[in-house]
PDB file of C-alpha atoms and ligand atoms in Angstrom:
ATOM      1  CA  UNK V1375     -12.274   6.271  26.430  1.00  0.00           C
ATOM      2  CA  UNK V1376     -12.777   9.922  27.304  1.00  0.00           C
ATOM      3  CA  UNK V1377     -11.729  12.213  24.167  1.00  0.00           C
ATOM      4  CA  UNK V1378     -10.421  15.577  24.566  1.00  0.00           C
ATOM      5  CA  UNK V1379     -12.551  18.637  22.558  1.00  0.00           C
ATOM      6  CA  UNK V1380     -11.680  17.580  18.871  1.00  0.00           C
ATOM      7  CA  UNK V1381     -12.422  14.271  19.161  1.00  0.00           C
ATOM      8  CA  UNK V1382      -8.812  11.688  18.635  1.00  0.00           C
ATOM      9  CA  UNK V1383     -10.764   9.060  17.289  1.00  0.00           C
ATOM     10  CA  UNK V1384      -9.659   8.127  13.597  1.00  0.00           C
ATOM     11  CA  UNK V1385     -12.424   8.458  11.154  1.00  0.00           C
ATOM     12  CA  UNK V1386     -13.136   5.824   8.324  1.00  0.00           C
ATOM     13  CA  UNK V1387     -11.805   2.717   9.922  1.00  0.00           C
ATOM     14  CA  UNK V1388     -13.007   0.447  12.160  1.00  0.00           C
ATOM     15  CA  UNK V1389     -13.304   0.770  15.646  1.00  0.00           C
ATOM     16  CA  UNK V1390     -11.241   1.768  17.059  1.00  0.00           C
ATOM     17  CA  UNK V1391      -8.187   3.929  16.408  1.00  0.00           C
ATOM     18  CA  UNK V1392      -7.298   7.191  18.229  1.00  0.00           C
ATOM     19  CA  UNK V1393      -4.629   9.459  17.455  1.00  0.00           C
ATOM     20  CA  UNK V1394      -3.070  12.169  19.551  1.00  0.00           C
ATOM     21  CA  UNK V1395      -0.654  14.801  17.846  1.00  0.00           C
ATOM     22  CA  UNK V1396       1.867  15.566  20.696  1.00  0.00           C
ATOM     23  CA  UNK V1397       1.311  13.785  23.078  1.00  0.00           C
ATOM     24  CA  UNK V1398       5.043  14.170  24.325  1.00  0.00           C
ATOM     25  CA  UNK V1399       5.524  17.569  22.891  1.00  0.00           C
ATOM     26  CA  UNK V1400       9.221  18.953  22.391  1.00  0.00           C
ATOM     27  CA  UNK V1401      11.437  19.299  23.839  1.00  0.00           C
ATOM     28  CA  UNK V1402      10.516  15.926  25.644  1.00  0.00           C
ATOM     29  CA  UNK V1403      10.473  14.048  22.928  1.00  0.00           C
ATOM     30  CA  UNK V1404      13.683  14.569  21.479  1.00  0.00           C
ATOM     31  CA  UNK V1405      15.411  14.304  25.296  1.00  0.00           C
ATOM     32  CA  UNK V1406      13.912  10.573  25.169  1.00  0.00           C
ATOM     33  CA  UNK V1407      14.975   9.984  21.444  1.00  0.00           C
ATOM     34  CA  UNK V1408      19.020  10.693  21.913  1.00  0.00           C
ATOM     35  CA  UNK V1409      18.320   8.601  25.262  1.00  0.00           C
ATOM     36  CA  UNK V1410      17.305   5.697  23.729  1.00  0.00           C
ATOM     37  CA  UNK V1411      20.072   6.290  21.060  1.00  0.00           C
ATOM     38  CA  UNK V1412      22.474   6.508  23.677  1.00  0.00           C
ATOM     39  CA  UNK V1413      21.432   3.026  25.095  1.00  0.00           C
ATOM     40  CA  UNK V1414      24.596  -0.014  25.297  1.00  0.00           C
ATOM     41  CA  UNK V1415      24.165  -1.883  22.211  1.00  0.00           C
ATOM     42  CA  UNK V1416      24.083  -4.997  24.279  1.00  0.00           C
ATOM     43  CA  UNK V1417      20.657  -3.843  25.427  1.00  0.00           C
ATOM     44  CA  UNK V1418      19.672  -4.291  21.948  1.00  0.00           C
ATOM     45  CA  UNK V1419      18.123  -7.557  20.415  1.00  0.00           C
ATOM     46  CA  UNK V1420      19.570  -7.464  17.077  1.00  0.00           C
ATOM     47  CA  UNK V1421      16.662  -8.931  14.433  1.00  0.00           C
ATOM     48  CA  UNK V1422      17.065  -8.951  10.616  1.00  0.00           C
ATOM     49  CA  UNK V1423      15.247  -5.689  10.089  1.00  0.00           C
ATOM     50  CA  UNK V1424      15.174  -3.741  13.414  1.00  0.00           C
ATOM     51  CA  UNK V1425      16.841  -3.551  16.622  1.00  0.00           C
ATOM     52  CA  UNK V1426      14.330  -3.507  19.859  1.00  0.00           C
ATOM     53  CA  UNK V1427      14.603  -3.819  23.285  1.00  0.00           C
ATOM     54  CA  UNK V1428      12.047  -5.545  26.045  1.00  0.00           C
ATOM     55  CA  UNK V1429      11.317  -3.949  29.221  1.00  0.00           C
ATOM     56  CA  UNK V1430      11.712  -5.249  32.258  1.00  0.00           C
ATOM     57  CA  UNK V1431      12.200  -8.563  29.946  1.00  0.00           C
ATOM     58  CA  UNK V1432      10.659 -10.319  27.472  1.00  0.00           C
ATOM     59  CA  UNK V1433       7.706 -12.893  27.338  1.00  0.00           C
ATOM     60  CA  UNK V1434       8.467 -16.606  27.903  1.00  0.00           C
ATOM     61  CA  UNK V1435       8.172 -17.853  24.576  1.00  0.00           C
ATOM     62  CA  UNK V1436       6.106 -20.768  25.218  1.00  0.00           C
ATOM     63  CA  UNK V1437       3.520 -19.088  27.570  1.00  0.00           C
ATOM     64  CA  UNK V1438       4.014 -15.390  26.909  1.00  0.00           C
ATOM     65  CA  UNK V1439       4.498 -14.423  30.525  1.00  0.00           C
ATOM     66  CA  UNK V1440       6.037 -11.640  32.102  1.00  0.00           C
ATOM     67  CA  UNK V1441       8.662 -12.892  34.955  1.00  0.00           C
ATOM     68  CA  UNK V1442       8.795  -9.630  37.170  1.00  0.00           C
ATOM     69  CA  UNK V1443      11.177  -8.517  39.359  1.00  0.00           C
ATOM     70  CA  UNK V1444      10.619  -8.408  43.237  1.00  0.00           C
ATOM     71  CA  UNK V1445       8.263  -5.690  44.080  1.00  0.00           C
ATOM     72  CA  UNK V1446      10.263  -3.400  45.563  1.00  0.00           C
ATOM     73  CA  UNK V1447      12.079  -2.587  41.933  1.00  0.00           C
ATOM     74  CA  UNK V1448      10.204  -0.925  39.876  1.00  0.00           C
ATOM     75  CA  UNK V1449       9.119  -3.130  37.122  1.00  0.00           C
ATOM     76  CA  UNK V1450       9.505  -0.205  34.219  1.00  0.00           C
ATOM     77  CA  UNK V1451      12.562   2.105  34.435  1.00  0.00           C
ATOM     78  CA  UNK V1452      11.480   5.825  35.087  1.00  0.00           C
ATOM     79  CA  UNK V1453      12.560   7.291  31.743  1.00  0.00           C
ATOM     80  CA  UNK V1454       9.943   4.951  29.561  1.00  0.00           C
ATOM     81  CA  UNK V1455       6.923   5.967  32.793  1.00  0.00           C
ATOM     82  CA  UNK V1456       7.077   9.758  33.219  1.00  0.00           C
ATOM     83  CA  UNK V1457       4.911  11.421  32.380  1.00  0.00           C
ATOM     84  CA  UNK V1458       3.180   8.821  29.201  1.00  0.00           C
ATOM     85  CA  UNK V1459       1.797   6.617  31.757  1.00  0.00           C
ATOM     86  CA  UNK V1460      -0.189   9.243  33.714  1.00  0.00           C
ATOM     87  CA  UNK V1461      -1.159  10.705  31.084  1.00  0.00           C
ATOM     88  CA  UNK V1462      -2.439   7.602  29.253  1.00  0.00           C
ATOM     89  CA  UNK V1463      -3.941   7.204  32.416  1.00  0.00           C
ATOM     90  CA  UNK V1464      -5.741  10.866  32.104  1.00  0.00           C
ATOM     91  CA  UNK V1465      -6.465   9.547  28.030  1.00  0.00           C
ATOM     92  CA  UNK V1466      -8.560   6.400  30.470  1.00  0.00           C
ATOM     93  CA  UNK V1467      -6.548   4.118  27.938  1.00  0.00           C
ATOM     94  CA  UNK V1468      -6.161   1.723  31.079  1.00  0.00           C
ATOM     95  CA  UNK V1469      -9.369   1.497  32.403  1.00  0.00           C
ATOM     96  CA  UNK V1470     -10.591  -1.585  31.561  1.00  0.00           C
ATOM     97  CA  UNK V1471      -7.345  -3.222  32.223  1.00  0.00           C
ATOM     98  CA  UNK V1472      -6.168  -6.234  34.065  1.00  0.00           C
ATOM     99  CA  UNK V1473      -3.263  -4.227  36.085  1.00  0.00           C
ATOM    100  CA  UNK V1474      -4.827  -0.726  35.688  1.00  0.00           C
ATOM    101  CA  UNK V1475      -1.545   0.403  33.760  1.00  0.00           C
ATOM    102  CA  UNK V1476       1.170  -0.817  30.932  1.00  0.00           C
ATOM    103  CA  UNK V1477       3.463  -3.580  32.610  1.00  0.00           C
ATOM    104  CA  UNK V1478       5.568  -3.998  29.664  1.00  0.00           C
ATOM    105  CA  UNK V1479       6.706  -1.466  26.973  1.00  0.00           C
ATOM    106  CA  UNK V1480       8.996  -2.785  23.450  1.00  0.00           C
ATOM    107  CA  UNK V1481      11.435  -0.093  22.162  1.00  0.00           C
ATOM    108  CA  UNK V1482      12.049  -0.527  18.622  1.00  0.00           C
ATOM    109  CA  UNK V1483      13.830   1.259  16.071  1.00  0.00           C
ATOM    110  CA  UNK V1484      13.153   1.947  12.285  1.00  0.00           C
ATOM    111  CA  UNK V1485      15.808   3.173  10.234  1.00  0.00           C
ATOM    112  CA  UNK V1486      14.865   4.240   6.666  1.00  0.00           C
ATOM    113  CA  UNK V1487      13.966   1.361   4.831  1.00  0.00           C
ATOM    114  CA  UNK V1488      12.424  -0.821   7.265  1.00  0.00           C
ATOM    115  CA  UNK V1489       9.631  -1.980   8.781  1.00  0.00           C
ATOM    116  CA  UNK V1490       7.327  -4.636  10.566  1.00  0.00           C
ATOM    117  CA  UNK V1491       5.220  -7.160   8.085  1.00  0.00           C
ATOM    118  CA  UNK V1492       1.463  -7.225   8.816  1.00  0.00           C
ATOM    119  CA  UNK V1493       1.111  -9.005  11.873  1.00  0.00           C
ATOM    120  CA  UNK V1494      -1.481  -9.181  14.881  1.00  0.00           C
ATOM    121  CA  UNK V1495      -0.265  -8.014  18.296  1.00  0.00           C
ATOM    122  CA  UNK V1496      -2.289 -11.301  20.139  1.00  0.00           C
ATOM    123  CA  UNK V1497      -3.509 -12.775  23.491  1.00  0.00           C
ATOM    124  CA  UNK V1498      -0.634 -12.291  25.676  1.00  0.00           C
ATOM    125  CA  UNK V1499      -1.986  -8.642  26.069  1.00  0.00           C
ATOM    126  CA  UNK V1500      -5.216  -7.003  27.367  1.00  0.00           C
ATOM    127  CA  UNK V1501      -5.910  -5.545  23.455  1.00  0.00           C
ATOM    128  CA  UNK V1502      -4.986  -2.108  23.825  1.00  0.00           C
ATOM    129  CA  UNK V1503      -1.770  -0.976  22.449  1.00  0.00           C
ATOM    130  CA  UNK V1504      -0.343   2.818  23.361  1.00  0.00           C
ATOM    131  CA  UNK V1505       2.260   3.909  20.687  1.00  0.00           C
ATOM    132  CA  UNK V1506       4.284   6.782  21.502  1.00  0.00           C
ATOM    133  CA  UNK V1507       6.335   8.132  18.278  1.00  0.00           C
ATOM    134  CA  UNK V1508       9.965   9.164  18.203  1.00  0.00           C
ATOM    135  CA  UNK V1509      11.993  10.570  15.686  1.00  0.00           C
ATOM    136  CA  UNK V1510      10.975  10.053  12.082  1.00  0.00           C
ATOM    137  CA  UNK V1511       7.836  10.058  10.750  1.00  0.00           C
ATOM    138  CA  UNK V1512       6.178   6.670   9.364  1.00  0.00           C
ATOM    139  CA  UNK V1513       2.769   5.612   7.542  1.00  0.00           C
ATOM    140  CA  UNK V1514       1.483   2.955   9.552  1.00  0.00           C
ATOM    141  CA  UNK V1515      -0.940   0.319   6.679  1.00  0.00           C
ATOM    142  CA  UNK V1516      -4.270  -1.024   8.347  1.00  0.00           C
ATOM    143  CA  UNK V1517      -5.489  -4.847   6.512  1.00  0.00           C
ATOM    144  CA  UNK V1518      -8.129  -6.435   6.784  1.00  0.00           C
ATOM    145  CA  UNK V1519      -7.576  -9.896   8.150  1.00  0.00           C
ATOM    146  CA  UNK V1520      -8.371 -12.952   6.499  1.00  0.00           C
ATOM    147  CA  UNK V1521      -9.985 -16.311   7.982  1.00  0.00           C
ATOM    148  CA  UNK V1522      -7.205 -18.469   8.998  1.00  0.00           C
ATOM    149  CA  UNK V1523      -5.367 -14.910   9.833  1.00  0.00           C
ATOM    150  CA  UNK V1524      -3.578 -13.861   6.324  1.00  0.00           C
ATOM    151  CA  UNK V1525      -3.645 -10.341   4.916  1.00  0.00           C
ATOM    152  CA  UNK V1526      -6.326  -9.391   3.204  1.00  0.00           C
ATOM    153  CA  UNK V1527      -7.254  -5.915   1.783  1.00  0.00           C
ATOM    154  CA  UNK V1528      -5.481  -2.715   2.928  1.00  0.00           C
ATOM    155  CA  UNK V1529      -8.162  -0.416   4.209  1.00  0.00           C
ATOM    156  CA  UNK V1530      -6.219   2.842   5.689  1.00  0.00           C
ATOM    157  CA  UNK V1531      -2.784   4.294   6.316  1.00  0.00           C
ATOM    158  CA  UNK V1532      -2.281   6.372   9.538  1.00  0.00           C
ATOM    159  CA  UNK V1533       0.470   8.814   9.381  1.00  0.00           C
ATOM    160  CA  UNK V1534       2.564   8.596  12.926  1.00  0.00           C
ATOM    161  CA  UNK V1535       4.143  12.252  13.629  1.00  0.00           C
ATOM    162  CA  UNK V1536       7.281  12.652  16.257  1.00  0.00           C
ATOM    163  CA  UNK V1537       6.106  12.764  19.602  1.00  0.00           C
ATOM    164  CA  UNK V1538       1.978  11.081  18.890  1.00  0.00           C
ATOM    165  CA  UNK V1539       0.453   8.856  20.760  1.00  0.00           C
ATOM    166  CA  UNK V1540      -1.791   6.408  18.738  1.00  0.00           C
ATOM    167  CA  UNK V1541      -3.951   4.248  20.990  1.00  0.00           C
ATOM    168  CA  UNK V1542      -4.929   0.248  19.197  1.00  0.00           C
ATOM    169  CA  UNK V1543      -8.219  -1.357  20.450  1.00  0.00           C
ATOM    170  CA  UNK V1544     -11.217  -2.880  19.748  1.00  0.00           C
ATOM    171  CA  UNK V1545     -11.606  -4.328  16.527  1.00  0.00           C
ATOM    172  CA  UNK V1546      -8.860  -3.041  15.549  1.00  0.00           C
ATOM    173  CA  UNK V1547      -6.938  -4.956  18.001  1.00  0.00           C
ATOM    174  CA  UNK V1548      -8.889  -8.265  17.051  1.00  0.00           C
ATOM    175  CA  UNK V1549      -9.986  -7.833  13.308  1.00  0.00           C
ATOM    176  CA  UNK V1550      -7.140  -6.245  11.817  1.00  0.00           C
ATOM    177  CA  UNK V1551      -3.406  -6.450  11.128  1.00  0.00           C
ATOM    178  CA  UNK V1552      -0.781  -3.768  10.962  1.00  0.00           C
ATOM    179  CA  UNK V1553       2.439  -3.002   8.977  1.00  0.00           C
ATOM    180  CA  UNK V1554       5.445  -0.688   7.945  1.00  0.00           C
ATOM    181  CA  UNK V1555       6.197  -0.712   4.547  1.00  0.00           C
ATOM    182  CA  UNK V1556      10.112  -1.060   3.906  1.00  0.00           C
ATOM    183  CA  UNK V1557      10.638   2.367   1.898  1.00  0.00           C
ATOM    184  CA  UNK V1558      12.389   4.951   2.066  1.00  0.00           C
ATOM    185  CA  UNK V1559       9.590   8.015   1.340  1.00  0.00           C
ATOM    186  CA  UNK V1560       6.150   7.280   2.163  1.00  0.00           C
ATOM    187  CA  UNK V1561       3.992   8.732  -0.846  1.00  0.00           C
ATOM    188  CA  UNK V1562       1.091  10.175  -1.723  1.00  0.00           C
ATOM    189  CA  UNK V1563       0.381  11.307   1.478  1.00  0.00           C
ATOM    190  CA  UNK V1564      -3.232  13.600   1.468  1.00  0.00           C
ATOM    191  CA  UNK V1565      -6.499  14.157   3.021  1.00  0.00           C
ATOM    192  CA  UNK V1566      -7.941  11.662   1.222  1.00  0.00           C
ATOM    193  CA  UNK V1567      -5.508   8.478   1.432  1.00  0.00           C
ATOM    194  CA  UNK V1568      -4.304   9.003   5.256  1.00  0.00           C
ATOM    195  CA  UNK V1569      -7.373   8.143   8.023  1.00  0.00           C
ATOM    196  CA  UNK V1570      -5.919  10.456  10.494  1.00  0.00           C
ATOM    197  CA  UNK V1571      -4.866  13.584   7.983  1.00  0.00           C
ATOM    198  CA  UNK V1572      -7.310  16.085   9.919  1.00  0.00           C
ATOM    199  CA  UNK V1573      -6.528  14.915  13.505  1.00  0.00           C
ATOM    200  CA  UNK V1574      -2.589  15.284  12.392  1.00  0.00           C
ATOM    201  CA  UNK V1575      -0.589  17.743  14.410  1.00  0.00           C
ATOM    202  CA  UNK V1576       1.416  19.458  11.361  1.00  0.00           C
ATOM    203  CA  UNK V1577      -0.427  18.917   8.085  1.00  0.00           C
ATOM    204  CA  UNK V1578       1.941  21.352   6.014  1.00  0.00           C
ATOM    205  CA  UNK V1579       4.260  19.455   6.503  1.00  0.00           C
ATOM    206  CA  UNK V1580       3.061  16.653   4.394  1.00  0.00           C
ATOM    207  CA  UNK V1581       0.837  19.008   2.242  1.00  0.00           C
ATOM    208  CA  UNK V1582       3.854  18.125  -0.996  1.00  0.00           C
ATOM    209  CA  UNK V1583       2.515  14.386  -0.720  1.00  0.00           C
ATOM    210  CA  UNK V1584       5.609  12.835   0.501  1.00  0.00           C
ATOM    211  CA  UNK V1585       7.681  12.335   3.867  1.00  0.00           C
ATOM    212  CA  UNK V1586      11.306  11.322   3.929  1.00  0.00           C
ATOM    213  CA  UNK V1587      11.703   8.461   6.163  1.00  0.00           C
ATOM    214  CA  UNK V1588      14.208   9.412   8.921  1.00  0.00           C
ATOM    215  CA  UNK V1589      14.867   7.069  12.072  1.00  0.00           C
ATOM    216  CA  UNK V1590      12.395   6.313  14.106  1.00  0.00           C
ATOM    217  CA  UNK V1591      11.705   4.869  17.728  1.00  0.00           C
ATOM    218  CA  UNK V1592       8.607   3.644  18.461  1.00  0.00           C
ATOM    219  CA  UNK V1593       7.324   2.499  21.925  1.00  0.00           C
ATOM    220  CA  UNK V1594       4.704   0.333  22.564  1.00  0.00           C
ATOM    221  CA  UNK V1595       2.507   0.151  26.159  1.00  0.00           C
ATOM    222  CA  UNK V1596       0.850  -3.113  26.603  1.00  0.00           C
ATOM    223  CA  UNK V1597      -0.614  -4.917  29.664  1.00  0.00           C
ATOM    224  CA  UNK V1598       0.157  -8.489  29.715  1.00  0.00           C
ATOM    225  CA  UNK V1599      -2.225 -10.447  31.243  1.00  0.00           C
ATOM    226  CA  UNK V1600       0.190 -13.150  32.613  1.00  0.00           C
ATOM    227  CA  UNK V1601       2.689 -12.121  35.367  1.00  0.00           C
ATOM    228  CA  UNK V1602       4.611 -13.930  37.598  1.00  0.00           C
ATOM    229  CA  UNK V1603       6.360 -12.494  40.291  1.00  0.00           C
ATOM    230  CA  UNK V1604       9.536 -13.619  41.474  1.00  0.00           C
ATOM    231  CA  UNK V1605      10.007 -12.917  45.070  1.00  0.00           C
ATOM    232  CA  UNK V1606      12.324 -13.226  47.870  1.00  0.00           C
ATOM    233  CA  UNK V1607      14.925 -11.100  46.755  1.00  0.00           C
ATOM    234  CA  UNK V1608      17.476 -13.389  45.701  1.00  0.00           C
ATOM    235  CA  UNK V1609      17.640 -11.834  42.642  1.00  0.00           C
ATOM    236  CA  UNK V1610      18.308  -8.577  43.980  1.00  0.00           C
ATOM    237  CA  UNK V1611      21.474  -6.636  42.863  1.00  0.00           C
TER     238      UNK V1611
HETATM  239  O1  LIG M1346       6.297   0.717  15.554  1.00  0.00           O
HETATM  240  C1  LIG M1346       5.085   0.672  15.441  1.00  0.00           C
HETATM  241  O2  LIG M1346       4.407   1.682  15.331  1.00  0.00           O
HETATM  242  C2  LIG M1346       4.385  -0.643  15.384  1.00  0.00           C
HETATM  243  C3  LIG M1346       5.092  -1.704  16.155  1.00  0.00           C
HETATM  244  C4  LIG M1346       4.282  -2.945  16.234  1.00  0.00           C
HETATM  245  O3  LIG M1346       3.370  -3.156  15.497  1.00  0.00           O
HETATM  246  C5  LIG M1346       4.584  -3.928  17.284  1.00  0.00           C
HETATM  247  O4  LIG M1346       5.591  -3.773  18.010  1.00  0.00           O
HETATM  248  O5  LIG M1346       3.795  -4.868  17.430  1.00  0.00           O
HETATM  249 FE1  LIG M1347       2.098  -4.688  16.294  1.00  0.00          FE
END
């Protein structure tokens, strides 16, 4: 991955987490926030803690592939491509990857008080994960993972700012789990208990130790490796 002057890549973890502070800078941010607001709640898939939505679709849920639309539509709408995937692509996030690019992208929301248990993201993707911040700011919590795949030990918190671009890989992809605690301030917030404090794009912001949890959208780029295209056009509109 090619890093811009001050290097991106979060110190004291493991390999590898990068962070970059504005990486859709205002106003573009909040033009793709109230969009995503604005989106027919029948887009939404309504789960107990969060609201998300799949693009184009979700994964088959016994082989986690990607049923794609005939070529001639554009598998990702516009608004969720321009400009993050070029300039992921300028970040060489993609280079190793299957398709070259993100095929599939999750929208999902956090309102204050929720989050995401510690989880693994899996095999379904090439292990890179781009996560573009919205809205609210969140404390993302970095475990170790156990044999067998339970949580073990928390070994980091990254701080997500509106409008950063966090990039998953390595054995951080693999090794690791990540989580959102369910609270409504994340606390003790400081150089020395958040991995990405000096790489962050507005530390006075945090400098009183605590951050209001305000809603968030966060969007995740992922390559899946398994794509099946539908052709013909039969399913056309
Ligand atoms: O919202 C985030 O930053 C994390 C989301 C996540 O972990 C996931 O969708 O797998
Ligand atoms: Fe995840």
């Amino acid at each position: 991955m090619t890093d811009s002057p001050l290097t991106s890549q979060i110190p004291n973890l493991p390999q590898s987490l990068h962070y970059y502070p504005a990486f859709l800078p205002q106003p573009t941010s909040s033009t793709l926030l109230q969009k995503i607001l604005q989106t027919p709640k029948p887009k939404w898939t309504h789960l107990s803690h969060r609201r998300l939505q799949s693009y184009p679709t979700s994964l088959t849920a016994t082989t986690n592939t990607l049923i794609t639309p005939p070529s001639s539509s554009p598998p990702l709408p516009e608004w969720l491509t321009e400009p993050m995937i070029p300039r992921m692509q300028e970040l060489n996030i993609w280079a190793g990857a299957p398709h070259g690019a993100p095929n599939h992208v999750l929208v999902n929301e956090y309102l204050p008080g929720r989050g995401i248990l510690p989880h693994e993201d899996g095999g379904a993707y090439w292990p890179v994960v781009g996560t573009v911040s919205l809205g609210g700011v969140i404390v993302l919590d970095v475990y170790e993972k156990r044999m067998g795949g339970g949580k073990g030990r928390r070994v980091g918190r990254v701080l997500l700012e509106d409008g950063s671009l966090l990039v998953t890989t390595g054995d951080m992809y693999t090794s690791y789990l990540h989580g959102i605690a369910e609270v409504t301030v994340d606390e003790d917030l400081g150089p020395e208990t958040i991995a990405n404090w000096e790489l962050l794009g507005d530390k006075d912001r945090f400098k009183g130790g605590r951050s209001e949890r305000g809603a968030r959208i966060s969007l995740t780029y992922r390559d899946v490796l398994k794509v099946v295209k539908v052709g013909g056009g039969f399913l056309r509109k």
